[in-house]
Each structure stands twice: as structure tokens, then as C-alpha cells.
């Protein structure tokens, strides 16, 4: 019944498609028989004659024709009224002809679509009919097998009833059955084979673990070691800053902890300062490829190190998206948020540390979108060189905003901060390319958050317990701090 219903449904679809094609063919035959000079007769074919827009167009044309007949009786051909009515009538005639041509094209397209649809439907229906016939054949074989199975079950039940009703085992003598030998029981279990199972588990577990480690290593695109940073970026690593603590530090806590006596972090910044002294920069710009890579932490520690050695140091907070240096160095002295003694933006102010001064930037000015252009920044640096021994600049991440690239051209030395396990190699390469494109004085990389411990340095710091007073290595040759000048004299 299902196959019959589907076949009838397919036949109805074919019949409807054929009727529609015949109707469209009749309209198309009427269209091609109309001569070109009588093309507006196309508007009378089929359903197009009932369209409201076409009826309104024909009515307007006919009314214009009737009005023009009266105009011809009243005015001569050269009269402006005659010319205006003639122009309007010609326009309506052209609109009617254009509409008729479009209707003719629509009739032709509908006919071609109907023919194509009928052809495709016939092919599809033929394919479906073949599949239905195959399905009907399978259904017939299934029903035949099902009948055979039912007959086999009936035969089995009858045979079982006859076996149960007979007395075949009634005359069997139990003394005929004898036991000749006891069954053999194995001394060791046949399964499971524990040794082989453990060896296979260890082999496959180690193999899978090694494969997982290799996969993670291949998929990890971050920079992990100092050697990897130098080979990937082609730059010298000026210093490696170890992790300050396994816990998550606040910026203020991290800066305080890094200045503790015997701190490896403090020693790493002294190494950075020594590396920078070979370039004799008056200003050092600290930046990074992305956010949360420790550039503000590094800039603050370098500025504190310079100030603690007696150099008048200016720290410029040029991170216009997230300025944080004011909270770190000025607000503990002047007050907290909500009090009256807050720091003013874009003004050089004295910090809570001796010899350390801060210019805390403001946020974006939304009327221009430009906090400080490059010319103003260069002028500010020239003024700072006259009053300070060194200038440390903390800028925005290069991949987020373009301020750091704009200011990097005016700094004497640019240091790119790369954080171990977080900075992606492609992001760092892009930052280096952008700095080189801006012709910035990129001197090297500061590797932050390194977990590769220097055991010799740790033992030396732990055993000697040196004090925090170290020999000063000036960033600017020929310009010594006041403390060292008095000691020398």
C-alpha cells in the first residue's frame, strides 16, 4: 500500500508539472505570434492583464490619448501646450512598450523554467520509482523470511513437546556411568597475565605520554627559554627576570618584594642596568607586545634602581589606557581614591622615593583621540634631559594601541619585555618588525618571568648576604650622582 500511494503521489506531481508547462507554453505561443508593432497586446495574456500596476498604466495612457485628441483640435503642432501633451503621451507610450517587453521576457522565462522543472522532476520521479520498486522487492523477501521463521518456531515447539512427552530416559541404568579420572586443575591462572599486561600498559602509557608532551610542545607558540627568545627574535636578551613569587603579586607588592636584600629579581635589574650602560642612553622606553607581560613592573624597578643609586630619575607613565604608576608612587603619599590630595595628571611630581619623579599621563581625550603626539613627546624629553639624569618611559602594549610605536622613535633605547610562557612568538616578531619599521633604537629584550634558575647566583646571594649598596654603573657616562661625586672628592 505504501508503494502504491507513493507512486500515485509521483504521478500527480508529474501531471501538475505537465499542466503548468502546457499553460506556460500556450502563453508563450501567444507572445511569439504578436508582431513587434503591437507588442502591448502582450499585456492581455494570462494573469498579467489583471495586474493593478499595468491596468493603471494603460488607463493613464488612454486618458492621455483622449486628452491629446482634444489638444490637436485646439492648438497647432508648434504650440507649447501641444508639444507638452505630445511629450507626455510619448513618455506613456514608451512606458507601456517597456512594460510589454518586460512581460514578454517574463512569459518566456516562466515557460523555460516550467520546461526545465518538468524535465528535472521526471528524472527525479523515475529515480524514486526505481528505489521504491527495490524497496518493495526487499519488503516481499522480508515477509517471506518472516513466514519461514514463524513456521520454524512452530515446528520447534511441536518437536520439543514430543520430546518432553516421550519416556526415552526412563530405562537408562545409572550404574553404566563410570568416572575414569578426575579433571585436571591448572596450578597457575591462565588469565590474566599480569606481567605482560603491566609491561604493555607501561609501554603504551609512556608512548602516549611522550606523544602528548610532543603535541603540547608543537602546539605551544609561546616563548619559554632565553635561547628560544634570542633565536626567534634575533635580539640579545639583556637580562632574565625570574619569577618573584609563585603567587599572583599586586604591582605594588611585586615592586616592594623585588627590592628586598638578596632578591634575585633585584640582581636581574642590576644586570639589565649594566647591559644598558653600554649604549649610554639618556632615556629608556620599556614596552611589550601584549598586555600583562610585566612592562610596568620592569619600568618601575629600573627607575627605583636608578633613584636608589642617587641619580635624578624621571619615570614617565605613558600608558594612556591603564596608567598605574601614580597609584604606586604618588598616591600612597598624597592619599587614596576619593580623597582631596590626589595626583594631577600630566604634571611632574615628587614621589615617595628619593630622587624619583613621576609624570603621570591622563587618559584619552575623546574630542581628538590623541593623548600626546610625537612632537610634544619629543619636546618633553628634551626638557627632561636638562633636569634629570635619566628618563624611564612606560608605554602601552604595541599590539593594542599605537602610542608606544609613536614614542619609540624619540627614545635613546627601547627594551621589549617578553614574558615566559605567555608571549606568543608571532606577536613578539610583529612587535619587533613594527619597532624596526619605525626606526626605533631597539637594543634588546628583557626576559620576564623566567623559571630557569641560576644556581650559582642563588648560592652566591644566599651565602654572601650582600647589602643593597652597590657600585653605580651610570646609564649616562660622564654624569655621576651627587653622592658619588662627594665621595670621590
Coordinates of C-alpha atoms in Angstrom, one line a residue:
X1 CA 0.0 0.0 0.0
X2 CA 2.8 2.4 0.8
X3 CA 4.5 1.9 -2.6
X4 CA 1.2 2.4 -4.4
X5 CA 0.5 5.6 -2.5
X6 CA 3.9 7.0 -3.3
X7 CA 3.7 6.1 -7.0
X8 CA 0.3 7.8 -7.2
X9 CA 1.8 10.9 -5.5
X10 CA 4.6 11.0 -8.0
X11 CA 2.2 10.7 -10.9
X12 CA 0.2 13.7 -9.5
X13 CA 3.4 15.7 -9.3
X14 CA 4.2 14.9 -12.9
X15 CA 0.7 15.7 -14.1
X16 CA 0.7 19.1 -12.3
X17 CA 4.1 19.9 -13.8
X18 CA 2.9 18.9 -17.3
X19 CA -0.3 21.0 -17.0
X20 CA 1.7 24.0 -15.8
X21 CA 4.1 23.6 -18.7
X22 CA 1.2 23.4 -21.2
X23 CA -0.3 26.6 -19.7
X24 CA 3.1 28.4 -19.9
X25 CA 3.6 27.1 -23.5
X26 CA 0.2 28.5 -24.5
X27 CA 1.0 31.9 -23.2
X28 CA 4.5 31.7 -24.8
X29 CA 2.9 30.8 -28.2
X30 CA 0.6 33.8 -27.9
X31 CA 3.5 36.0 -27.1
X32 CA 5.7 35.0 -30.1
X33 CA 2.7 35.4 -32.5
X34 CA 2.3 39.1 -31.6
X35 CA 4.1 41.4 -34.1
X36 CA 6.6 43.9 -32.8
X37 CA 4.4 47.0 -33.6
X38 CA 1.5 45.5 -31.5
X39 CA 3.7 44.5 -28.6
X40 CA 1.4 46.0 -26.0
X41 CA -1.1 43.1 -26.7
X42 CA 1.3 41.0 -24.5
X43 CA -0.3 42.8 -21.5
X44 CA -3.6 41.0 -22.3
X45 CA -2.1 37.5 -21.9
X46 CA -2.9 35.4 -18.9
X47 CA -2.7 36.8 -15.4
X48 CA -0.7 39.9 -16.5
X49 CA -3.9 41.6 -17.7
X50 CA -5.2 41.6 -14.1
X51 CA -2.2 43.3 -12.5
X52 CA -3.1 46.6 -11.0
X53 CA 0.0 48.4 -12.0
X54 CA -0.4 47.5 -15.6
X55 CA -4.1 48.5 -15.6
X56 CA -3.2 51.9 -14.1
X57 CA -0.5 52.4 -16.7
X58 CA -2.9 51.6 -19.6
X59 CA -5.6 53.8 -18.1
X60 CA -3.2 56.7 -17.9
X61 CA -2.1 56.2 -21.5
X62 CA -5.6 56.0 -22.8
X63 CA -6.6 59.1 -20.9
X64 CA -3.6 61.0 -22.3
X65 CA -4.5 59.8 -25.8
X66 CA -8.1 61.2 -25.3
X67 CA -6.8 64.5 -24.0
X68 CA -4.3 64.8 -26.8
X69 CA -7.1 64.4 -29.4
X70 CA -8.7 67.5 -27.9
X71 CA -5.4 69.3 -27.8
X72 CA -4.8 68.6 -31.5
X73 CA -8.2 70.3 -32.3
X74 CA -7.4 73.4 -30.2
X75 CA -3.7 74.0 -30.8
X76 CA -1.2 73.8 -33.6
X77 CA 1.8 71.4 -33.6
X78 CA 4.2 74.2 -32.7
X79 CA 2.3 75.4 -29.7
X80 CA 3.9 74.8 -26.2
X81 CA 0.8 73.1 -24.9
X82 CA 0.7 70.8 -27.9
X83 CA 4.3 69.9 -27.5
X84 CA 4.0 69.3 -23.8
X85 CA 1.0 66.9 -24.2
X86 CA 2.7 65.2 -27.1
X87 CA 5.8 64.7 -24.9
X88 CA 3.7 63.2 -22.1
X89 CA 1.9 60.9 -24.4
X90 CA 5.2 59.7 -26.0
X91 CA 6.6 59.0 -22.5
X92 CA 3.5 57.0 -21.5
X93 CA 3.6 55.1 -24.8
X94 CA 7.3 54.3 -24.1
X95 CA 6.4 53.1 -20.6
X96 CA 3.7 50.8 -22.0
X97 CA 6.0 49.4 -24.6
X98 CA 8.8 48.8 -21.9
X99 CA 6.3 47.1 -19.6
X100 CA 5.1 45.0 -22.5
X101 CA 8.7 43.9 -23.3
X102 CA 9.3 43.0 -19.7
X103 CA 6.1 41.0 -19.6
X104 CA 7.1 39.2 -22.7
X105 CA 10.5 38.3 -21.2
X106 CA 8.8 37.1 -18.1
X107 CA 6.5 34.9 -20.1
X108 CA 9.5 33.4 -21.9
X109 CA 11.4 32.8 -18.7
X110 CA 8.4 31.2 -17.0
X111 CA 8.0 28.8 -19.9
X112 CA 11.6 27.8 -19.9
X113 CA 11.6 27.3 -16.2
X114 CA 8.5 25.2 -16.4
X115 CA 10.1 23.0 -19.1
X116 CA 13.3 22.6 -17.1
X117 CA 11.3 21.9 -13.9
X118 CA 9.2 19.2 -15.7
X119 CA 12.4 17.6 -17.1
X120 CA 14.2 17.5 -13.7
X121 CA 11.0 16.3 -11.9
X122 CA 10.6 13.5 -14.4
X123 CA 14.2 12.3 -13.8
X124 CA 13.8 12.5 -10.0
X125 CA 10.5 10.7 -10.1
X126 CA 12.0 8.0 -12.3
X127 CA 14.8 7.5 -9.8
X128 CA 12.4 7.4 -6.9
X129 CA 10.2 4.9 -8.6
X130 CA 13.2 2.6 -9.1
X131 CA 14.2 2.9 -5.5
X132 CA 10.5 2.2 -4.4
X133 CA 10.5 -0.9 -6.6
X134 CA 13.7 -2.1 -5.0
X135 CA 12.2 -1.4 -1.5
X136 CA 9.1 -3.3 -2.4
X137 CA 11.2 -6.3 -3.5
X138 CA 13.1 -6.2 -0.2
X139 CA 9.9 -6.0 1.7
X140 CA 8.5 -9.0 -0.1
X141 CA 11.6 -11.1 0.7
X142 CA 11.4 -9.9 4.3
X143 CA 7.8 -11.1 4.6
X144 CA 8.7 -14.5 3.1
X145 CA 11.6 -15.0 5.5
X146 CA 9.3 -13.9 8.4
X147 CA 6.8 -16.5 7.4
X148 CA 9.5 -19.1 7.2
X149 CA 10.8 -18.1 10.7
X150 CA 7.3 -18.4 12.1
X151 CA 6.9 -21.9 10.6
X152 CA 10.3 -22.9 12.0
X153 CA 9.2 -21.8 15.5
X154 CA 6.0 -23.8 15.2
X155 CA 7.9 -26.9 14.2
X156 CA 10.4 -26.4 17.0
X157 CA 7.7 -26.1 19.6
X158 CA 5.9 -29.2 18.4
X159 CA 9.2 -31.2 18.3
X160 CA 10.0 -30.0 21.9
X161 CA 6.6 -31.1 23.1
X162 CA 7.0 -34.6 21.6
X163 CA 10.5 -35.0 23.2
X164 CA 9.2 -33.9 26.6
X165 CA 6.2 -36.3 26.4
X166 CA 8.3 -39.3 25.5
X167 CA 10.0 -41.7 28.0
X168 CA 13.4 -42.0 26.4
X169 CA 15.4 -41.7 29.6
X170 CA 13.1 -44.0 31.7
X171 CA 15.0 -47.2 31.1
X172 CA 18.6 -45.9 31.4
X173 CA 20.7 -47.6 34.1
X174 CA 22.7 -45.2 36.3
X175 CA 25.3 -47.9 37.1
X176 CA 26.5 -47.7 33.5
X177 CA 28.0 -44.3 34.0
X178 CA 31.6 -44.5 35.5
X179 CA 34.2 -41.9 36.3
X180 CA 37.6 -43.0 34.9
X181 CA 39.8 -39.9 36.0
X182 CA 39.4 -36.7 37.9
X183 CA 39.6 -33.4 35.9
X184 CA 42.9 -31.6 35.7
X185 CA 43.1 -28.2 37.5
X186 CA 45.9 -25.8 36.5
X187 CA 48.3 -24.7 39.2
X188 CA 48.7 -21.2 37.7
X189 CA 45.9 -19.0 36.4
X190 CA 45.7 -18.9 32.6
X191 CA 44.4 -15.3 32.6
X192 CA 45.1 -12.5 33.2
X193 CA 48.8 -12.5 32.5
X194 CA 49.8 -9.7 35.0
X195 CA 53.4 -9.3 33.9
X196 CA 52.6 -8.9 30.2
X197 CA 49.6 -6.6 31.0
X198 CA 51.8 -4.3 33.2
X199 CA 54.6 -4.2 30.5
X200 CA 52.1 -3.4 27.8
X201 CA 50.4 -0.8 29.9
X202 CA 53.8 0.8 30.8
X203 CA 54.9 0.8 27.1
X204 CA 51.6 2.3 25.7
X205 CA 51.3 4.7 28.6
X206 CA 54.8 6.0 28.1
X207 CA 54.3 6.2 24.3
X208 CA 51.0 8.1 24.7
X209 CA 52.5 10.4 27.3
X210 CA 55.5 11.2 25.1
X211 CA 53.2 11.8 22.2
X212 CA 51.1 14.2 24.3
X213 CA 54.1 16.1 25.5
X214 CA 55.4 16.4 21.9
X215 CA 51.9 17.6 20.8
X216 CA 51.7 20.2 23.5
X217 CA 55.2 21.4 22.7
X218 CA 54.4 21.7 19.0
X219 CA 51.1 23.5 19.6
X220 CA 52.6 25.8 22.2
X221 CA 53.6 29.0 20.3
X222 CA 54.8 30.9 23.4
X223 CA 58.4 31.8 24.1
X224 CA 59.7 29.6 27.0
X225 CA 63.5 30.0 27.3
X226 CA 66.1 32.7 26.8
X227 CA 67.8 30.8 24.0
X228 CA 64.4 30.5 22.2
X229 CA 63.9 34.2 22.5
X230 CA 67.2 35.1 21.0
X231 CA 66.9 32.6 18.1
X232 CA 63.3 33.6 17.3
X233 CA 63.6 37.4 17.5
X234 CA 67.3 37.8 16.6
X235 CA 67.9 40.1 19.5
X236 CA 70.1 40.0 22.6
X237 CA 68.5 39.2 25.9
X238 CA 69.7 42.0 28.2
X239 CA 68.6 40.3 31.4
X240 CA 66.4 37.5 32.7
X241 CA 64.0 38.4 35.5
X242 CA 62.9 35.3 37.5
X243 CA 59.5 34.9 38.9
X244 CA 59.1 37.0 42.1
X245 CA 56.8 34.5 43.8
X246 CA 54.6 31.5 42.8
X247 CA 51.5 33.5 43.9
X248 CA 49.9 36.3 42.0
X249 CA 51.5 39.6 43.1
X250 CA 49.9 43.0 43.1
X251 CA 52.1 45.5 41.3
X252 CA 52.9 47.4 44.5
X253 CA 53.8 44.2 46.3
X254 CA 55.9 42.9 43.4
X255 CA 58.0 46.1 43.3
X256 CA 58.5 46.0 47.1
X257 CA 59.5 42.4 47.1
X258 CA 61.9 42.8 44.2
X259 CA 63.8 45.4 46.3
X260 CA 64.4 43.2 49.3
X261 CA 68.0 42.4 50.2
X262 CA 69.3 39.3 48.5
X263 CA 66.5 39.3 45.9
X264 CA 67.3 37.6 42.7
X265 CA 64.8 39.9 40.9
X266 CA 66.8 42.9 42.2
X267 CA 70.0 41.4 40.9
X268 CA 68.4 40.8 37.5
X269 CA 67.5 44.5 37.2
X270 CA 71.1 45.4 38.1
X271 CA 72.2 43.2 35.3
X272 CA 69.7 45.0 33.0
X273 CA 71.2 48.3 34.1
X274 CA 74.7 47.1 33.3
X275 CA 73.7 45.9 29.9
X276 CA 72.0 49.3 29.1
X277 CA 75.0 51.2 30.2
X278 CA 77.0 50.1 27.2
X279 CA 74.5 52.1 25.0
X280 CA 74.7 55.2 27.2
X281 CA 71.0 56.1 26.8
X282 CA 69.6 59.2 28.3
X283 CA 66.1 57.7 28.0
X284 CA 64.9 54.1 28.1
X285 CA 61.5 53.1 26.7
X286 CA 60.0 49.9 28.2
X287 CA 57.3 48.3 26.1
X288 CA 55.8 44.8 25.3
X289 CA 53.9 43.1 22.6
X290 CA 50.8 42.4 24.6
X291 CA 49.1 43.2 27.9
X292 CA 50.0 41.6 31.3
X293 CA 53.6 40.8 30.4
X294 CA 55.2 42.8 33.2
X295 CA 56.4 46.0 31.4
X296 CA 55.1 48.3 34.1
X297 CA 56.8 46.1 36.7
X298 CA 60.1 46.3 34.9
X299 CA 59.9 50.0 34.3
X300 CA 59.2 50.7 38.0
X301 CA 62.0 48.5 39.2
X302 CA 64.5 50.1 36.8
X303 CA 63.5 53.6 37.8
X304 CA 63.7 52.7 41.5
X305 CA 67.2 51.2 41.0
X306 CA 68.4 54.3 39.3
X307 CA 66.9 56.5 42.0
X308 CA 68.4 54.4 44.8
X309 CA 71.9 54.9 43.4
X310 CA 71.5 58.7 43.6
X311 CA 70.5 59.6 40.0
X312 CA 67.7 62.1 39.5
X313 CA 65.3 59.8 37.7
X314 CA 62.1 60.7 35.8
X315 CA 59.5 58.0 35.4
X316 CA 57.1 58.8 32.6
X317 CA 53.8 56.8 32.7
X318 CA 52.9 56.9 29.0
X319 CA 50.4 54.0 29.2
X320 CA 47.3 56.0 28.4
X321 CA 45.0 53.0 28.5
X322 CA 46.0 51.8 32.0
X323 CA 48.1 54.4 33.9
X324 CA 49.2 52.7 37.2
X325 CA 52.4 54.5 38.3
X326 CA 50.5 57.3 40.1
X327 CA 48.9 54.7 42.4
X328 CA 52.2 53.1 43.0
X329 CA 54.5 56.1 43.7
X330 CA 52.4 59.1 44.4
X331 CA 49.0 58.2 45.9
X332 CA 50.5 56.4 48.9
X333 CA 51.9 59.8 49.9
X334 CA 49.0 62.1 48.8
X335 CA 46.0 60.0 49.5
X336 CA 43.8 57.3 48.0
X337 CA 41.0 57.5 45.5
X338 CA 38.1 59.7 46.7
X339 CA 40.3 61.9 48.9
X340 CA 41.3 65.5 48.1
X341 CA 45.0 65.0 47.8
X342 CA 45.1 63.0 44.6
X343 CA 47.9 63.5 42.0
X344 CA 47.3 65.7 39.0
X345 CA 47.7 64.3 35.5
X346 CA 50.4 65.4 33.1
X347 CA 52.4 67.3 35.8
X348 CA 55.9 66.3 37.1
X349 CA 55.6 65.4 40.8
X350 CA 57.8 64.1 43.5
X351 CA 57.2 60.5 44.6
X352 CA 57.6 58.8 47.9
X353 CA 61.1 57.7 46.9
X354 CA 64.1 60.0 47.0
X355 CA 65.4 61.1 43.6
X356 CA 62.4 59.6 41.8
X357 CA 59.9 61.9 40.0
X358 CA 56.8 61.0 38.0
X359 CA 54.9 62.3 35.1
X360 CA 51.5 60.5 35.3
X361 CA 49.7 60.7 32.0
X362 CA 46.0 61.3 31.6
X363 CA 43.6 59.1 29.7
X364 CA 42.4 59.6 26.1
X365 CA 40.9 62.9 25.2
X366 CA 37.8 61.8 23.3
X367 CA 37.5 65.0 21.3
X368 CA 40.7 64.3 19.4
X369 CA 41.5 60.7 20.3
X370 CA 45.3 61.6 20.6
X371 CA 46.6 61.9 24.1
X372 CA 50.0 63.3 23.1
X373 CA 51.6 63.5 19.7
X374 CA 55.2 62.7 18.9
X375 CA 56.4 66.3 18.7
X376 CA 55.1 67.1 22.1
X377 CA 56.6 63.9 23.5
X378 CA 60.0 64.8 22.0
X379 CA 59.8 68.3 23.4
X380 CA 59.0 66.9 26.8
X381 CA 62.1 64.6 26.6
X382 CA 64.4 67.5 25.7
X383 CA 63.2 69.4 28.7
X384 CA 63.6 66.4 30.9
X385 CA 67.2 65.9 29.8
X386 CA 68.1 69.3 31.3
X387 CA 66.8 68.4 34.7
X388 CA 67.2 64.7 35.2
X389 CA 70.0 62.2 34.8
X390 CA 67.8 59.5 33.1
X391 CA 64.3 59.1 31.9
X392 CA 62.4 55.8 32.1
X393 CA 59.3 55.5 30.0
X394 CA 56.4 53.0 30.4
X395 CA 54.2 52.8 27.3
X396 CA 51.1 50.9 26.1
X397 CA 51.4 47.4 24.6
X398 CA 52.3 47.6 20.9
X399 CA 49.6 45.1 19.8
X400 CA 46.8 47.1 21.4
X401 CA 47.5 50.8 20.7
X402 CA 50.0 52.7 18.6
X403 CA 51.2 55.1 21.2
X404 CA 54.3 53.1 22.0
X405 CA 55.4 53.0 18.4
X406 CA 54.9 56.7 18.0
X407 CA 57.0 57.5 21.1
X408 CA 59.7 54.8 20.4
X409 CA 61.3 57.0 17.7
X410 CA 62.3 59.6 20.3
X411 CA 63.8 57.4 23.0
X412 CA 67.5 56.7 23.0
X413 CA 67.0 53.0 23.9
X414 CA 63.9 50.7 23.5
X415 CA 63.6 47.5 25.5
X416 CA 61.0 44.9 24.6
X417 CA 59.6 42.9 27.5
X418 CA 58.8 39.2 26.8
X419 CA 57.2 37.1 29.4
X420 CA 58.0 33.4 29.6
X421 CA 55.1 31.1 28.8
X422 CA 52.7 33.9 27.8
X423 CA 54.2 36.0 25.0
X424 CA 53.4 34.3 21.6
X425 CA 56.3 34.2 19.2
X426 CA 54.3 35.7 16.3
X427 CA 53.2 38.6 18.5
X428 CA 56.8 39.3 19.6
X429 CA 58.0 39.1 16.0
X430 CA 55.3 41.5 14.9
X431 CA 56.3 43.9 17.7
X432 CA 60.0 43.8 16.6
X433 CA 59.0 44.4 12.9
X434 CA 56.9 47.4 13.9
X435 CA 59.7 48.9 16.0
X436 CA 62.2 48.4 13.2
X437 CA 59.8 49.9 10.7
X438 CA 59.6 53.0 12.9
X439 CA 63.4 53.0 13.1
X440 CA 63.3 52.8 16.9
X441 CA 66.6 52.2 18.8
X442 CA 65.7 48.6 19.8
X443 CA 68.7 47.5 21.9
X444 CA 67.4 44.1 23.2
X445 CA 64.9 42.0 25.1
X446 CA 64.1 41.8 28.8
X447 CA 63.0 38.2 29.5
X448 CA 60.5 38.4 32.4
X449 CA 59.1 35.6 34.5
X450 CA 61.9 33.1 33.7
X451 CA 61.7 29.8 35.6
X452 CA 65.2 28.8 34.7
X453 CA 67.1 29.3 37.9
X454 CA 70.8 30.3 38.1
X455 CA 72.0 28.1 40.9
X456 CA 75.4 29.8 41.0
X457 CA 73.8 33.2 41.5
X458 CA 71.4 31.9 44.1
X459 CA 74.2 30.3 46.1
X460 CA 76.3 33.5 45.9
X461 CA 73.4 35.7 47.0
X462 CA 72.4 33.3 49.8
X463 CA 75.9 32.8 51.2
X464 CA 77.2 36.4 51.0
X465 CA 74.0 38.3 52.0
X466 CA 75.4 41.4 50.4
X467 CA 74.0 44.8 51.3
X468 CA 71.9 46.8 48.9
X469 CA 74.7 49.4 48.3
X470 CA 76.4 48.5 45.0
X471 CA 78.9 50.2 42.8
X472 CA 77.0 52.5 40.5
X473 CA 77.2 52.0 36.8
X474 CA 75.7 55.2 35.2
X475 CA 73.4 55.0 32.3
X476 CA 74.8 58.3 31.1
X477 CA 78.7 58.3 31.0
X478 CA 80.3 61.4 32.5
X479 CA 77.3 62.3 34.6
X480 CA 77.7 60.9 38.2
X481 CA 75.2 61.2 41.1
X482 CA 75.8 63.7 43.8
X483 CA 76.6 61.1 46.4
X484 CA 79.4 59.6 44.3
X485 CA 80.8 63.0 43.4
X486 CA 81.1 63.9 47.1
X487 CA 82.7 60.6 47.9
X488 CA 85.2 60.9 45.1
X489 CA 86.2 64.5 46.2

